[in-house]
Every structure is written in C-alpha cells, then in structure tokens.
Amino acid sequence: MGGQRRLWGLYVRLDEVPELIDAAEVVRDAGYTRWDCHTPFPVHGLNEAMGLRLTRLPLVVFAAGAVGAIAGLAMQWWMNAVDYPLIISGKPFFSLPANIPIVFEMTILFAAITAFVGMLAFNGLPRHHHPLFAVDEFRAATDDKFFIVIEADDPRFDENAARQLLGRFGEVREVWE
Amino acid sequence: MATTSELMDNLAEDPRRRAPLVLGGARFGDVTSSVCGVTEMPKTPRAWWIAFLVSVGMLGVLGAMLVYLISTGVGVWGNNIPVAWGFPIVNFVFWVGIGHAGTLISAVLFLFRQKWRTSINRSAEAMTIFAVACAGLFPAVHIGRVWFAYWLFPLPNQMAMWPNFRSPLLWDVFAVSTYALVSTMFWYMGMIPDLATLRDRAKSRARQIAYGIFAMGWRGSNRHWLRFERAYLLLAALATPLVLSVHSVVSFDFAVSILPGWHTTIFPPYFVAGAIFSGFGMVLTLLLPCRKFFRLEHLVTPRHIENMCKILLATGSMVGYSYVMEFFIAWYGGNAYELFTFKNRALGPYWWAYFIMFSCNVFVPQIFWSQRVRSSALVVWIASLFVNLGMWFERFVIVVTSLSRDFLPSSWGYFSPTWVDILTLAGSFGLFFTLFLLFLRFLPVVAMAEVKSVMPQALHAAEKEGHRPFGDYWPDVPHDEREGGGPSPQEA
C-alpha cells in the first residue's frame, strides 16, 4: 500500500523538551536543511538548536510603519490644505502638531497589519492541506508531544541514513504524500 | 512532595524562587484538556443558557432602542443644549476605558515579561474587543443621522469635502478604529495555535471544519513559531503606545476644548490611569465567576487575582491623586470659572454623582492593602462591581457637570436621562455579555500554548546550556523540585 505513494518524509515523536533539543542539535549537525520540529508551544532554545536564522519580518514591519506615517501626513496635507482648504477658526491649513495624532495612528495601523499579514505570508499560511495532517498521531503536536520531521525533498535525504539518525531518539515512522 | 495546599496556593512570598504560575502539578496535557474542556462540554451548562438568554434579551432591548432612536431622532435622548453630549459620550468613554486593561495585560505586561499574564490575557483581550465594539456604537448613533456616518472617514462624499483633521473628534475616529483593528488582529493571531489544538481534538465534522478554517493550517512548526513569536512581539510593541494613545486622544476630545473642567493638561495620563483601573475592574468581574464555574482555578490562580488587586490599588490611587490635583490646580491656577466648576462638581446639583465616583474609585480600592481581602474572591468581586460603577460615574461627572454650568449662568441647565438613555446603556451590556458568553463557549478561554511555555517542564532545555537570551526570563524554580528531579546543572 505504502509502495504506491511517494514518501514525503520521516518523523520521530518525542515526549520531553530536553530530548527534543538534543535531537534537534543532532539533526542540525547532520546537515539537513528541509526538516522541522513541531511543538505545541514555542520552545525556547530550539531556534538555536535547529540553527535557524532570525526573520526579516521586523524590517518589513518597520518599512510599513514608515509608509503609514508618510501616507498619514500626505493625506492630511492634501485633503485639508490642497484639495479642499478648510478654514477652521483661522488656524493654518497645514500644521504639524495638529496632524501628529493621525500620523501616529496610521503608523501603528500599517505596521500592525503588516506584522500580522507578513507573519502568515512568510509562513505560507493559510495552508489547510499538508501531508502531516494525514498522520493521526500528529494531532498531539498541538497538545503535548514533540515531533521532528525530515522531508524526503532534502538534498541530503537518504532513507536509510535518515532512519538511522532519527532512530536514535524513538520509533521512526513515515509520512506519505 | 508538596502538599495539596501548597499545590493550590502560590501566594507565599519567598524571594529565593518565583511562585509557580500553574498549580496542581499540571502537565502539558492537563492544560489542554482543562481549557478545551470548556468548549467541548457535550451539553451546554444550564447556567450558560440562562446567562445567555438574559444577555440576548438585553441585546434585543438595545436593538429596539436603536430602531426607535434612528426612526425618531436624537430627541428621544435627554441630551439637549447645554448638555449636548450626555449618555452616549459617557458610555463611549466608559466602554473604551474598559477595553484598555485587555491590551495592558496582553501587550504591556508581555513587554515587561510578566509571565503571569499568560492565563488571563486571552479573556482580557476578548473583553477589550467586545468593549470597543460597544464603545464604537455610541459615537456612531450620537451623530444623529447614522446614514452619514461615513462622513467621519476620509472617503469621497457628495459634498466633495474632506473631514477636518485638526479636530480631536477625528483623531478619535482614527485612534478607536485603529485600536479595534489592532486588538482584533493581536487576539486572533495569538489564538491561531490554540484553534489548531481545538481542531485536532474535534470529534465532529462541523467542529473540525470550523476550527480548521480559523486555525489556518497551523501545525506547530518551529520555523513558523519563530516568525509567530517575532510578529507577536512586534504587535505587542505596537499595541503598547497605541493603547496609551487611544485614551489620550479620547481625553483630547475634552482637553482641547476651552470649557472649564475640561481644558486641562492632566487629562491624558489621568484618563489612561482611569481606563486601566476600570478595565481591571471589569476583568475581575468577568474572570472570577468564569474561573469558578469552569474550574480553571489552577490556571487563574490566587496570585493572578492578587496581582490584579494590586494594580487596582495602584491605578485607583493614581485616579484619586488626579481628582485631588484637579482641585488644587483649579485653586492654584486662579481662574474663577475653573474654581467654580470644581466646587460645583463636588457640591453642586450633581454632588451625588461626584460622591459615588469618589467613594467607588478612591476609597473602595484601598481595601486591597489587606492581604486577607485580596485573597477573598467574593470580596474582590463585589469591589470590582463598585469599580465599574464608579468609573461610569467618573465619565458622567466629567461630561455632564462641565457642560451643564459653563461661563454664562443664563444658559445653565440640568441634565436628566430619559428611559431611552437608560435602556440603551443597559442594552450595551447585553451586547457585551452576549459576545463574551459566545467567546466562553466556542473559543479557547486561556492561551494554552503560552501557558505551556511558562510551565517548568518547558524550561529544562534553556537551563541545560545556561542559555538565557532574555536574562532572568525563566523562573528560578529550584531544579530538584521540578518534574523529573535530578541534579542541577551546576552540580552535575
């Protein structure tokens, strides 16, 4: 039955955080790149154990905030001073202090939307179908168990070597495409 | 082995170690099952139905009042010159203020690494969003002709005019709508991993699909967690100045005017302190019955309540300081109108409102100096009701007393609400409680993933390498008292 389907990857289930960290370090040092740990909560120290680099998200969010600030200022200037100059109690059409609150709110708005949408986009979410969802046991990944998965797409992937490597930490099982 | 009383009591102050945040020796799976159990009850509890029907009934009253208002006109309210703001603006400021505690707990305490927030932040954020929804309603209907509400936004309209960006009322539109949107995103994003937990535990097809859609295919990948945590930190860092700006901008509605009693520079910090005070009052009002009813005492522990009481004490005292300082400045400033307004506030025709405000907001929280009071859930709950009451009256006092007697005695008046005013206020509570009860029944009420990450079992790894990127972020529970025991790394 399994022979007709393509192997998507191999996984091993772990029960405790320290085992997970140890195992992740081993997989990292074996040079795999297309692999992942699945955990019910963000495990601190795991990013280092997996050798992950920081994300570019903050730079994108900063840029979006800057765009929001400029957009907020430009909007107020164009609408109140250029397109329809509005005379209010003899106040200047365009004066920075009165425009700051909206500039501030627009900065936050643009940056926050970008942080939320950017997180999903960089993570490739929403993605409602994934080979891992076919594994019944994998449901515990959002409860109390930890999983290490090596994908068959990994350039270094060799089924026997990967089995041997993961076998050091527990029973190795297959994920089918 | 710790005794049962030690397992359920984390109030002891021992400077050598931090108090545990989850009680009863719970493991990861216990957190999942007790939180998910709330939404997975096979039969909806009768108490929930009773509360829900009452809330929906009040929501119906709100709907009826709005239909009556819109079909008849704002004359059905007590607002009239000189008190043109009346109940709608009082209710607006009240509800916006309630919302602030949620953001404070979720964003500000997150930045300050106050990890006790993890078991209360979800429900507090939900409260924020529902309170902001109630708040947004009032200015929208207060404009009179609601079908022109879009004139508030910079949208092209038939007059070919743009809004006046130099008006604090427009700043308010931007501040409150930004706040509503950012709070909703923050709440929803934090909930994605927990929705995935509910999806994975769902037995029925309907639940699998419903939670599945909103969980967005979250699979707990650590590469995802990395960006998730970064985005969460960014949103917290953005929401923190935002929440301070929102009530500051609300206070500008008053402070930027020239009316005695409103035209003061103390308003922004005073409003923000009051907002946090009222919001924590509402968090306690909601959370104390919930934790009892859904048996979440091991997650929302006595220490959580104790901490919130201390915040009430601190912010209540700040509000009290502001009340007193306003009087001092009214005298010290030497402005006859200002001095009259404040004397009139405390001793004039609205003395009763001022009395309720002052006693509920300044005197009632002083009982929290006592540890015995802080550890009695019933007393705390009753005190929290007084805080809610007092903070509503604070807004009433600010809005109504200043407007009713300004510079010109010939234009003085006395504001009395109509039955429509009162039923609309009651109806807004119906909206709030309906939304909150739906949240309790269908969504994860405690941020499970976050709670798990502060449990001692989650922390071995960090300790193992002496790796502490956030300094003393992880609690110093002695190693031998943790699950599993074993020698500490220093000894090994």
CSV table of N, CA and C in Angstrom, one decimal, chain A residues 7 17 26 30 44 49-50 61 71 90 111 119 146 153 155 157:
chain,number,residue,atom,x,y,z
A,7,LEU,N,7.0,8.7,-0.7
A,7,LEU,CA,7.4,9.1,0.7
A,7,LEU,C,7.6,10.6,0.8
A,17,VAL,N,10.9,18.0,26.5
A,17,VAL,CA,11.6,19.1,25.8
A,17,VAL,C,13.1,18.8,25.7
A,26,VAL,N,21.3,17.2,16.9
A,26,VAL,CA,21.9,16.1,16.1
A,26,VAL,C,21.5,16.3,14.6
A,30,ALA,N,23.8,17.0,11.3
A,30,ALA,CA,23.9,16.1,10.2
A,30,ALA,C,23.8,16.8,8.9
A,44,HIS,N,11.8,27.5,23.9
A,44,HIS,CA,12.9,28.4,23.9
A,44,HIS,C,14.2,27.6,23.9
A,49,ALA,N,19.0,25.4,18.6
A,49,ALA,CA,19.3,24.0,18.4
A,49,ALA,C,19.0,23.6,16.9
A,50,MET,N,18.1,24.3,16.3
A,50,MET,CA,17.8,24.0,14.9
A,50,MET,C,18.7,24.8,13.9
A,61,VAL,N,8.1,45.2,8.7
A,61,VAL,CA,7.2,46.0,9.5
A,61,VAL,C,7.6,47.4,9.7
A,71,ALA,N,2.1,58.3,4.6
A,71,ALA,CA,0.8,58.3,4.0
A,71,ALA,C,-0.2,59.2,4.8
A,90,GLY,N,-9.5,80.2,11.8
A,90,GLY,CA,-8.3,80.9,11.4
A,90,GLY,C,-7.0,80.1,11.7
A,111,ALA,N,1.8,49.3,10.3
A,111,ALA,CA,2.8,48.3,10.8
A,111,ALA,C,2.2,47.1,11.4
A,119,MET,N,3.5,37.8,8.9
A,119,MET,CA,3.8,36.5,9.6
A,119,MET,C,3.1,35.3,8.8
A,146,PHE,N,6.1,16.2,20.9
A,146,PHE,CA,7.0,17.0,20.0
A,146,PHE,C,7.4,16.1,18.9
A,153,ASP,N,12.4,15.6,0.4
A,153,ASP,CA,13.0,16.6,-0.5
A,153,ASP,C,14.3,17.1,-0.2
A,155,PRO,N,18.0,17.8,0.1
A,155,PRO,CA,19.1,17.3,-0.8
A,155,PRO,C,20.0,16.2,-0.2
A,157,PHE,N,18.9,13.9,1.7
A,157,PHE,CA,18.0,12.8,2.2
A,157,PHE,C,18.4,11.5,1.6
